[in-house]
């Protein structure tokens, strides 16, 4: 149980385009999901907390107009990187927790912006 | 604020060697503590956790004890295998339920030689 999926697993896009990444909880409902960014050989940085039915809460320094988060249902959250640039290339990871204080992570999405 | 400090890596061991990965934390309250593992090409997986002082988390031969007096949660395994090669992250969560934010250490890469 407690499986989280992400789609796509890898995306390559041109600079200036927008990319949408989906995060789904497959066997549980999640009122809250988290979005992280991971740079090569570095730790995870929390970007935002995605709340079902309300606005996301962004961490300090994260541009909310650039990283649009929508939590459309109890099993789906999306992250849209708008007007992507090469510096946005990274590994984006979502997580969610069903009941306890344990979060379960998606496999991640590797974004490469050319 | 909360923080997690892990020992510097990478770590390279021979198969069947003893493993210790140090982790210390700073928190204002009484956090839950976690070790996550990221195998090559995969997402983070929960390895073990402990929710209160003196608790011992264990899984797959790995153990870690929540030491409040030394604010530590060191990861140990008596005999590592090649399949344990991965990146290990120590993390803490302060607050109740699945909506609590995770604070991660920088992670440490473990390589086990046959």
PDB file of C-alpha atoms in Angstrom:
ATOM      1  CA  UNK A   1       0.000   0.000   0.000  1.00  0.00           C
ATOM      2  CA  UNK A   2       0.815   3.735  -0.019  1.00  0.00           C
ATOM      3  CA  UNK A   3       1.997   3.998  -3.605  1.00  0.00           C
ATOM      4  CA  UNK A   4       2.654   7.352  -5.224  1.00  0.00           C
ATOM      5  CA  UNK A   5       3.195   7.677  -8.953  1.00  0.00           C
ATOM      6  CA  UNK A   6       4.489  10.497 -11.112  1.00  0.00           C
ATOM      7  CA  UNK A   7       4.104  11.199 -14.786  1.00  0.00           C
ATOM      8  CA  UNK A   8       6.106  11.674 -16.867  1.00  0.00           C
ATOM      9  CA  UNK A   9       9.268  10.117 -15.529  1.00  0.00           C
ATOM     10  CA  UNK A  10      11.435  12.160 -17.881  1.00  0.00           C
ATOM     11  CA  UNK A  11      10.633  15.184 -19.990  1.00  0.00           C
ATOM     12  CA  UNK A  12      12.753  17.277 -22.302  1.00  0.00           C
ATOM     13  CA  UNK A  13      11.437  20.635 -23.423  1.00  0.00           C
ATOM     14  CA  UNK A  14      12.561  23.778 -25.146  1.00  0.00           C
ATOM     15  CA  UNK A  15      13.290  26.943 -23.249  1.00  0.00           C
ATOM     16  CA  UNK A  16      10.194  29.088 -22.854  1.00  0.00           C
ATOM     17  CA  UNK A  17       7.673  26.276 -22.905  1.00  0.00           C
ATOM     18  CA  UNK A  18       5.597  25.021 -19.983  1.00  0.00           C
ATOM     19  CA  UNK A  19       5.695  21.526 -18.566  1.00  0.00           C
ATOM     20  CA  UNK A  20       3.118  19.789 -16.391  1.00  0.00           C
ATOM     21  CA  UNK A  21       4.066  17.022 -13.970  1.00  0.00           C
ATOM     22  CA  UNK A  22       1.411  14.836 -12.348  1.00  0.00           C
ATOM     23  CA  UNK A  23       1.558  13.222  -8.945  1.00  0.00           C
ATOM     24  CA  UNK A  24      -1.000  10.593  -7.989  1.00  0.00           C
ATOM     25  CA  UNK A  25      -1.665   8.636  -4.835  1.00  0.00           C
ATOM     26  CA  UNK A  26      -2.784   5.264  -6.163  1.00  0.00           C
ATOM     27  CA  UNK A  27      -4.225   3.503  -3.138  1.00  0.00           C
ATOM     28  CA  UNK A  28      -4.998   6.229  -0.648  1.00  0.00           C
ATOM     29  CA  UNK A  29      -6.408   9.717  -0.498  1.00  0.00           C
ATOM     30  CA  UNK A  30      -4.133  12.631   0.260  1.00  0.00           C
ATOM     31  CA  UNK A  31      -5.445  16.017   1.289  1.00  0.00           C
ATOM     32  CA  UNK A  32      -1.867  17.216   1.305  1.00  0.00           C
ATOM     33  CA  UNK A  33       0.986  16.475  -1.066  1.00  0.00           C
ATOM     34  CA  UNK A  34       4.460  17.910  -1.113  1.00  0.00           C
ATOM     35  CA  UNK A  35       6.658  18.938  -4.025  1.00  0.00           C
ATOM     36  CA  UNK A  36      10.433  18.777  -3.784  1.00  0.00           C
ATOM     37  CA  UNK A  37      13.293  19.644  -6.038  1.00  0.00           C
ATOM     38  CA  UNK A  38      16.519  17.655  -6.011  1.00  0.00           C
ATOM     39  CA  UNK A  39      19.701  18.827  -7.661  1.00  0.00           C
ATOM     40  CA  UNK A  40      22.360  16.293  -8.685  1.00  0.00           C
ATOM     41  CA  UNK A  41      24.128  14.790  -5.688  1.00  0.00           C
ATOM     42  CA  UNK A  42      22.214  17.052  -3.321  1.00  0.00           C
ATOM     43  CA  UNK A  43      19.373  16.784  -0.894  1.00  0.00           C
ATOM     44  CA  UNK A  44      15.720  17.425  -1.438  1.00  0.00           C
ATOM     45  CA  UNK A  45      14.473  20.966  -1.149  1.00  0.00           C
ATOM     46  CA  UNK A  46      10.826  21.426  -0.281  1.00  0.00           C
ATOM     47  CA  UNK A  47       9.207  23.729  -2.811  1.00  0.00           C
ATOM     48  CA  UNK A  48       5.599  23.800  -1.748  1.00  0.00           C
ATOM     49  CA  UNK A  49       2.801  22.086   0.080  1.00  0.00           C
ATOM     50  CA  UNK A  50      -0.141  21.228  -2.121  1.00  0.00           C
ATOM     51  CA  UNK A  51      -3.542  21.385  -0.424  1.00  0.00           C
ATOM     52  CA  UNK A  52      -6.613  19.786  -1.975  1.00  0.00           C
ATOM     53  CA  UNK A  53      -9.220  22.377  -2.760  1.00  0.00           C
ATOM     54  CA  UNK A  54      -7.142  25.371  -1.777  1.00  0.00           C
ATOM     55  CA  UNK A  55      -4.035  27.267  -2.736  1.00  0.00           C
ATOM     56  CA  UNK A  56      -0.613  25.766  -2.349  1.00  0.00           C
ATOM     57  CA  UNK A  57       1.763  27.016   0.304  1.00  0.00           C
ATOM     58  CA  UNK A  58       5.158  27.886  -1.124  1.00  0.00           C
ATOM     59  CA  UNK A  59       8.472  27.864   0.680  1.00  0.00           C
ATOM     60  CA  UNK A  60      10.479  31.028   0.900  1.00  0.00           C
ATOM     61  CA  UNK A  61      12.316  31.787  -2.322  1.00  0.00           C
ATOM     62  CA  UNK A  62      10.101  29.650  -4.555  1.00  0.00           C
ATOM     63  CA  UNK A  63       8.326  31.610  -7.271  1.00  0.00           C
ATOM     64  CA  UNK A  64       4.652  30.702  -7.117  1.00  0.00           C
ATOM     65  CA  UNK A  65       3.962  32.192 -10.540  1.00  0.00           C
ATOM     66  CA  UNK A  66       6.627  30.020 -12.083  1.00  0.00           C
ATOM     67  CA  UNK A  67       5.797  26.789 -10.316  1.00  0.00           C
ATOM     68  CA  UNK A  68       2.034  26.461 -10.475  1.00  0.00           C
ATOM     69  CA  UNK A  69       0.531  23.815  -8.256  1.00  0.00           C
ATOM     70  CA  UNK A  70      -2.989  22.494  -8.514  1.00  0.00           C
ATOM     71  CA  UNK A  71      -4.454  19.872  -6.219  1.00  0.00           C
ATOM     72  CA  UNK A  72      -7.520  18.942  -8.207  1.00  0.00           C
ATOM     73  CA  UNK A  73      -8.642  15.924  -6.227  1.00  0.00           C
ATOM     74  CA  UNK A  74      -7.722  13.803  -3.243  1.00  0.00           C
ATOM     75  CA  UNK A  75      -5.485  11.657  -5.438  1.00  0.00           C
ATOM     76  CA  UNK A  76      -3.966  14.117  -7.902  1.00  0.00           C
ATOM     77  CA  UNK A  77      -1.657  17.103  -7.658  1.00  0.00           C
ATOM     78  CA  UNK A  78       0.051  18.776 -10.601  1.00  0.00           C
ATOM     79  CA  UNK A  79       3.115  20.954 -10.845  1.00  0.00           C
ATOM     80  CA  UNK A  80       3.439  23.168 -13.906  1.00  0.00           C
ATOM     81  CA  UNK A  81       6.776  24.748 -14.627  1.00  0.00           C
ATOM     82  CA  UNK A  82       5.903  27.807 -16.676  1.00  0.00           C
ATOM     83  CA  UNK A  83       8.245  29.391 -19.209  1.00  0.00           C
ATOM     84  CA  UNK A  84      10.913  26.868 -18.340  1.00  0.00           C
ATOM     85  CA  UNK A  85      14.574  27.776 -18.632  1.00  0.00           C
ATOM     86  CA  UNK A  86      17.715  25.636 -18.437  1.00  0.00           C
ATOM     87  CA  UNK A  87      18.192  26.547 -14.775  1.00  0.00           C
ATOM     88  CA  UNK A  88      14.873  24.840 -14.039  1.00  0.00           C
ATOM     89  CA  UNK A  89      16.368  21.529 -15.130  1.00  0.00           C
ATOM     90  CA  UNK A  90      16.186  19.298 -12.107  1.00  0.00           C
ATOM     91  CA  UNK A  91      14.606  16.247 -10.547  1.00  0.00           C
ATOM     92  CA  UNK A  92      11.127  16.996  -9.206  1.00  0.00           C
ATOM     93  CA  UNK A  93       9.672  14.690  -6.596  1.00  0.00           C
ATOM     94  CA  UNK A  94       6.289  14.594  -4.916  1.00  0.00           C
ATOM     95  CA  UNK A  95       5.254  12.897  -1.719  1.00  0.00           C
ATOM     96  CA  UNK A  96       2.124  12.248   0.281  1.00  0.00           C
ATOM     97  CA  UNK A  97       1.155  10.562   3.499  1.00  0.00           C
ATOM     98  CA  UNK A  98      -2.002   8.563   4.058  1.00  0.00           C
ATOM     99  CA  UNK A  99      -2.501   8.642   7.773  1.00  0.00           C
ATOM    100  CA  UNK A 100       0.608   8.550   9.907  1.00  0.00           C
ATOM    101  CA  UNK A 101       3.551  10.928   9.938  1.00  0.00           C
ATOM    102  CA  UNK A 102       5.264   8.928   7.202  1.00  0.00           C
ATOM    103  CA  UNK A 103       5.497  10.354   3.710  1.00  0.00           C
ATOM    104  CA  UNK A 104       5.664   8.167   0.625  1.00  0.00           C
ATOM    105  CA  UNK A 105       7.521   9.439  -2.360  1.00  0.00           C
ATOM    106  CA  UNK A 106       6.903   9.273  -6.050  1.00  0.00           C
ATOM    107  CA  UNK A 107       9.703   8.026  -8.300  1.00  0.00           C
ATOM    108  CA  UNK A 108      10.452  11.552  -9.478  1.00  0.00           C
ATOM    109  CA  UNK A 109      10.393  13.382 -12.783  1.00  0.00           C
ATOM    110  CA  UNK A 110      13.571  14.448 -14.479  1.00  0.00           C
ATOM    111  CA  UNK A 111      13.112  17.734 -16.329  1.00  0.00           C
ATOM    112  CA  UNK A 112      15.656  18.814 -18.902  1.00  0.00           C
ATOM    113  CA  UNK A 113      15.208  22.233 -20.464  1.00  0.00           C
ATOM    114  CA  UNK A 114      17.193  22.848 -23.627  1.00  0.00           C
TER     115      UNK A 114
ATOM    116  CA  UNK B   1      14.500  26.266  12.670  1.00  0.00           C
ATOM    117  CA  UNK B   2      14.842  22.566  12.139  1.00  0.00           C
ATOM    118  CA  UNK B   3      17.927  21.081  10.578  1.00  0.00           C
ATOM    119  CA  UNK B   4      19.516  17.711   9.934  1.00  0.00           C
ATOM    120  CA  UNK B   5      23.243  17.155   9.646  1.00  0.00           C
ATOM    121  CA  UNK B   6      24.716  14.052   8.090  1.00  0.00           C
ATOM    122  CA  UNK B   7      28.309  12.984   7.972  1.00  0.00           C
ATOM    123  CA  UNK B   8      30.228  13.828   4.832  1.00  0.00           C
ATOM    124  CA  UNK B   9      30.451  11.220   2.141  1.00  0.00           C
ATOM    125  CA  UNK B  10      30.801   9.276   0.023  1.00  0.00           C
ATOM    126  CA  UNK B  11      31.389   6.061   1.916  1.00  0.00           C
ATOM    127  CA  UNK B  12      32.913   2.992   0.298  1.00  0.00           C
ATOM    128  CA  UNK B  13      32.909  -0.334   2.102  1.00  0.00           C
ATOM    129  CA  UNK B  14      33.649  -3.932   1.316  1.00  0.00           C
ATOM    130  CA  UNK B  15      30.840  -6.451   1.446  1.00  0.00           C
ATOM    131  CA  UNK B  16      30.083  -7.716   4.965  1.00  0.00           C
ATOM    132  CA  UNK B  17      31.675  -4.671   6.591  1.00  0.00           C
ATOM    133  CA  UNK B  18      29.983  -2.818   9.450  1.00  0.00           C
ATOM    134  CA  UNK B  19      28.222   0.397   8.532  1.00  0.00           C
ATOM    135  CA  UNK B  20      27.581   3.515  10.582  1.00  0.00           C
ATOM    136  CA  UNK B  21      26.164   6.691   9.067  1.00  0.00           C
ATOM    137  CA  UNK B  22      25.938   9.558  11.511  1.00  0.00           C
ATOM    138  CA  UNK B  23      22.967  11.878  11.712  1.00  0.00           C
ATOM    139  CA  UNK B  24      22.281  14.640  14.201  1.00  0.00           C
ATOM    140  CA  UNK B  25      19.379  17.016  14.307  1.00  0.00           C
ATOM    141  CA  UNK B  26      18.175  20.329  15.671  1.00  0.00           C
ATOM    142  CA  UNK B  27      14.504  20.787  16.388  1.00  0.00           C
ATOM    143  CA  UNK B  28      12.388  22.953  18.616  1.00  0.00           C
ATOM    144  CA  UNK B  29      10.026  20.227  19.719  1.00  0.00           C
ATOM    145  CA  UNK B  30       9.873  16.462  19.637  1.00  0.00           C
ATOM    146  CA  UNK B  31      10.298  15.360  16.050  1.00  0.00           C
ATOM    147  CA  UNK B  32       9.846  12.024  14.394  1.00  0.00           C
ATOM    148  CA  UNK B  33      13.028  10.791  12.743  1.00  0.00           C
ATOM    149  CA  UNK B  34      13.447   8.909   9.506  1.00  0.00           C
ATOM    150  CA  UNK B  35      15.966   7.288   7.243  1.00  0.00           C
ATOM    151  CA  UNK B  36      15.115   7.239   3.575  1.00  0.00           C
ATOM    152  CA  UNK B  37      17.060   5.368   0.898  1.00  0.00           C
ATOM    153  CA  UNK B  38      17.321   6.200  -2.786  1.00  0.00           C
ATOM    154  CA  UNK B  39      18.576   3.398  -5.006  1.00  0.00           C
ATOM    155  CA  UNK B  40      20.099   4.330  -8.363  1.00  0.00           C
ATOM    156  CA  UNK B  41      17.441   5.518 -10.750  1.00  0.00           C
ATOM    157  CA  UNK B  42      14.632   5.227  -8.228  1.00  0.00           C
ATOM    158  CA  UNK B  43      12.646   7.445  -5.883  1.00  0.00           C
ATOM    159  CA  UNK B  44      13.056   7.704  -2.140  1.00  0.00           C
ATOM    160  CA  UNK B  45      11.873   4.829  -0.031  1.00  0.00           C
ATOM    161  CA  UNK B  46      11.278   4.853   3.682  1.00  0.00           C
ATOM    162  CA  UNK B  47      13.892   2.638   5.304  1.00  0.00           C
ATOM    163  CA  UNK B  48      12.968   3.061   8.962  1.00  0.00           C
ATOM    164  CA  UNK B  49      11.635   5.544  11.436  1.00  0.00           C
ATOM    165  CA  UNK B  50      11.336   6.324  15.139  1.00  0.00           C
ATOM    166  CA  UNK B  51       8.758   8.589  16.670  1.00  0.00           C
ATOM    167  CA  UNK B  52       9.979   9.133  20.223  1.00  0.00           C
ATOM    168  CA  UNK B  53      13.078   9.065  22.360  1.00  0.00           C
ATOM    169  CA  UNK B  54      14.760   5.669  22.805  1.00  0.00           C
ATOM    170  CA  UNK B  55      12.691   4.125  20.025  1.00  0.00           C
ATOM    171  CA  UNK B  56      14.641   1.900  17.686  1.00  0.00           C
ATOM    172  CA  UNK B  57      13.665   1.694  14.043  1.00  0.00           C
ATOM    173  CA  UNK B  58      14.773  -1.331  12.077  1.00  0.00           C
ATOM    174  CA  UNK B  59      14.352  -2.754   8.600  1.00  0.00           C
ATOM    175  CA  UNK B  60      16.371  -4.942   6.207  1.00  0.00           C
ATOM    176  CA  UNK B  61      19.120  -5.344   8.800  1.00  0.00           C
ATOM    177  CA  UNK B  62      19.458  -1.593   9.334  1.00  0.00           C
ATOM    178  CA  UNK B  63      18.859  -0.039  12.724  1.00  0.00           C
ATOM    179  CA  UNK B  64      18.751   3.446  14.192  1.00  0.00           C
ATOM    180  CA  UNK B  65      17.969   4.563  17.734  1.00  0.00           C
ATOM    181  CA  UNK B  66      16.375   7.898  18.584  1.00  0.00           C
ATOM    182  CA  UNK B  67      18.777   9.486  21.084  1.00  0.00           C
ATOM    183  CA  UNK B  68      17.263  12.626  22.526  1.00  0.00           C
ATOM    184  CA  UNK B  69      20.199  13.360  24.828  1.00  0.00           C
ATOM    185  CA  UNK B  70      22.626  13.507  21.921  1.00  0.00           C
ATOM    186  CA  UNK B  71      20.024  14.580  19.316  1.00  0.00           C
ATOM    187  CA  UNK B  72      21.194  11.784  17.075  1.00  0.00           C
ATOM    188  CA  UNK B  73      19.740   9.046  14.900  1.00  0.00           C
ATOM    189  CA  UNK B  74      22.735   7.144  13.560  1.00  0.00           C
ATOM    190  CA  UNK B  75      22.118   4.409  11.003  1.00  0.00           C
ATOM    191  CA  UNK B  76      23.889   1.070  11.469  1.00  0.00           C
ATOM    192  CA  UNK B  77      24.084  -2.272   9.747  1.00  0.00           C
ATOM    193  CA  UNK B  78      26.205  -5.163  10.863  1.00  0.00           C
ATOM    194  CA  UNK B  79      27.048  -6.583   7.448  1.00  0.00           C
ATOM    195  CA  UNK B  80      26.461  -4.589   4.292  1.00  0.00           C
ATOM    196  CA  UNK B  81      25.751  -6.091   0.907  1.00  0.00           C
ATOM    197  CA  UNK B  82      26.423  -4.829  -2.590  1.00  0.00           C
ATOM    198  CA  UNK B  83      22.687  -4.303  -2.955  1.00  0.00           C
ATOM    199  CA  UNK B  84      22.822  -1.704  -0.153  1.00  0.00           C
ATOM    200  CA  UNK B  85      24.664   0.687  -2.457  1.00  0.00           C
ATOM    201  CA  UNK B  86      22.452   3.764  -2.539  1.00  0.00           C
ATOM    202  CA  UNK B  87      22.041   7.283  -1.210  1.00  0.00           C
ATOM    203  CA  UNK B  88      20.825   7.511   2.370  1.00  0.00           C
ATOM    204  CA  UNK B  89      18.934  10.508   3.719  1.00  0.00           C
ATOM    205  CA  UNK B  90      18.245  11.291   7.339  1.00  0.00           C
ATOM    206  CA  UNK B  91      15.133  13.393   7.913  1.00  0.00           C
ATOM    207  CA  UNK B  92      12.906  14.756  10.614  1.00  0.00           C
ATOM    208  CA  UNK B  93       9.274  15.690  10.793  1.00  0.00           C
ATOM    209  CA  UNK B  94       7.894  17.970  13.440  1.00  0.00           C
ATOM    210  CA  UNK B  95       4.181  18.016  13.948  1.00  0.00           C
ATOM    211  CA  UNK B  96       1.407  15.525  13.839  1.00  0.00           C
ATOM    212  CA  UNK B  97       0.034  13.551  10.949  1.00  0.00           C
ATOM    213  CA  UNK B  98       0.887  13.156   7.315  1.00  0.00           C
ATOM    214  CA  UNK B  99       0.821  16.895   6.705  1.00  0.00           C
ATOM    215  CA  UNK B 100       4.023  17.542   8.566  1.00  0.00           C
ATOM    216  CA  UNK B 101       6.931  18.854   6.563  1.00  0.00           C
ATOM    217  CA  UNK B 102      10.082  16.819   6.242  1.00  0.00           C
ATOM    218  CA  UNK B 103      13.496  18.363   6.702  1.00  0.00           C
ATOM    219  CA  UNK B 104      16.254  16.376   5.019  1.00  0.00           C
ATOM    220  CA  UNK B 105      19.957  16.051   5.526  1.00  0.00           C
ATOM    221  CA  UNK B 106      22.224  16.326   2.506  1.00  0.00           C
ATOM    222  CA  UNK B 107      22.349  12.596   1.951  1.00  0.00           C
ATOM    223  CA  UNK B 108      25.318  10.305   1.771  1.00  0.00           C
ATOM    224  CA  UNK B 109      26.273   7.919  -0.992  1.00  0.00           C
ATOM    225  CA  UNK B 110      27.199   4.406   0.072  1.00  0.00           C
ATOM    226  CA  UNK B 111      29.082   2.142  -2.318  1.00  0.00           C
ATOM    227  CA  UNK B 112      29.651  -1.473  -1.342  1.00  0.00           C
ATOM    228  CA  UNK B 113      32.349  -3.436  -3.161  1.00  0.00           C
ATOM    229  CA  UNK B 114      32.033  -7.191  -3.711  1.00  0.00           C
TER     230      UNK B 114
END
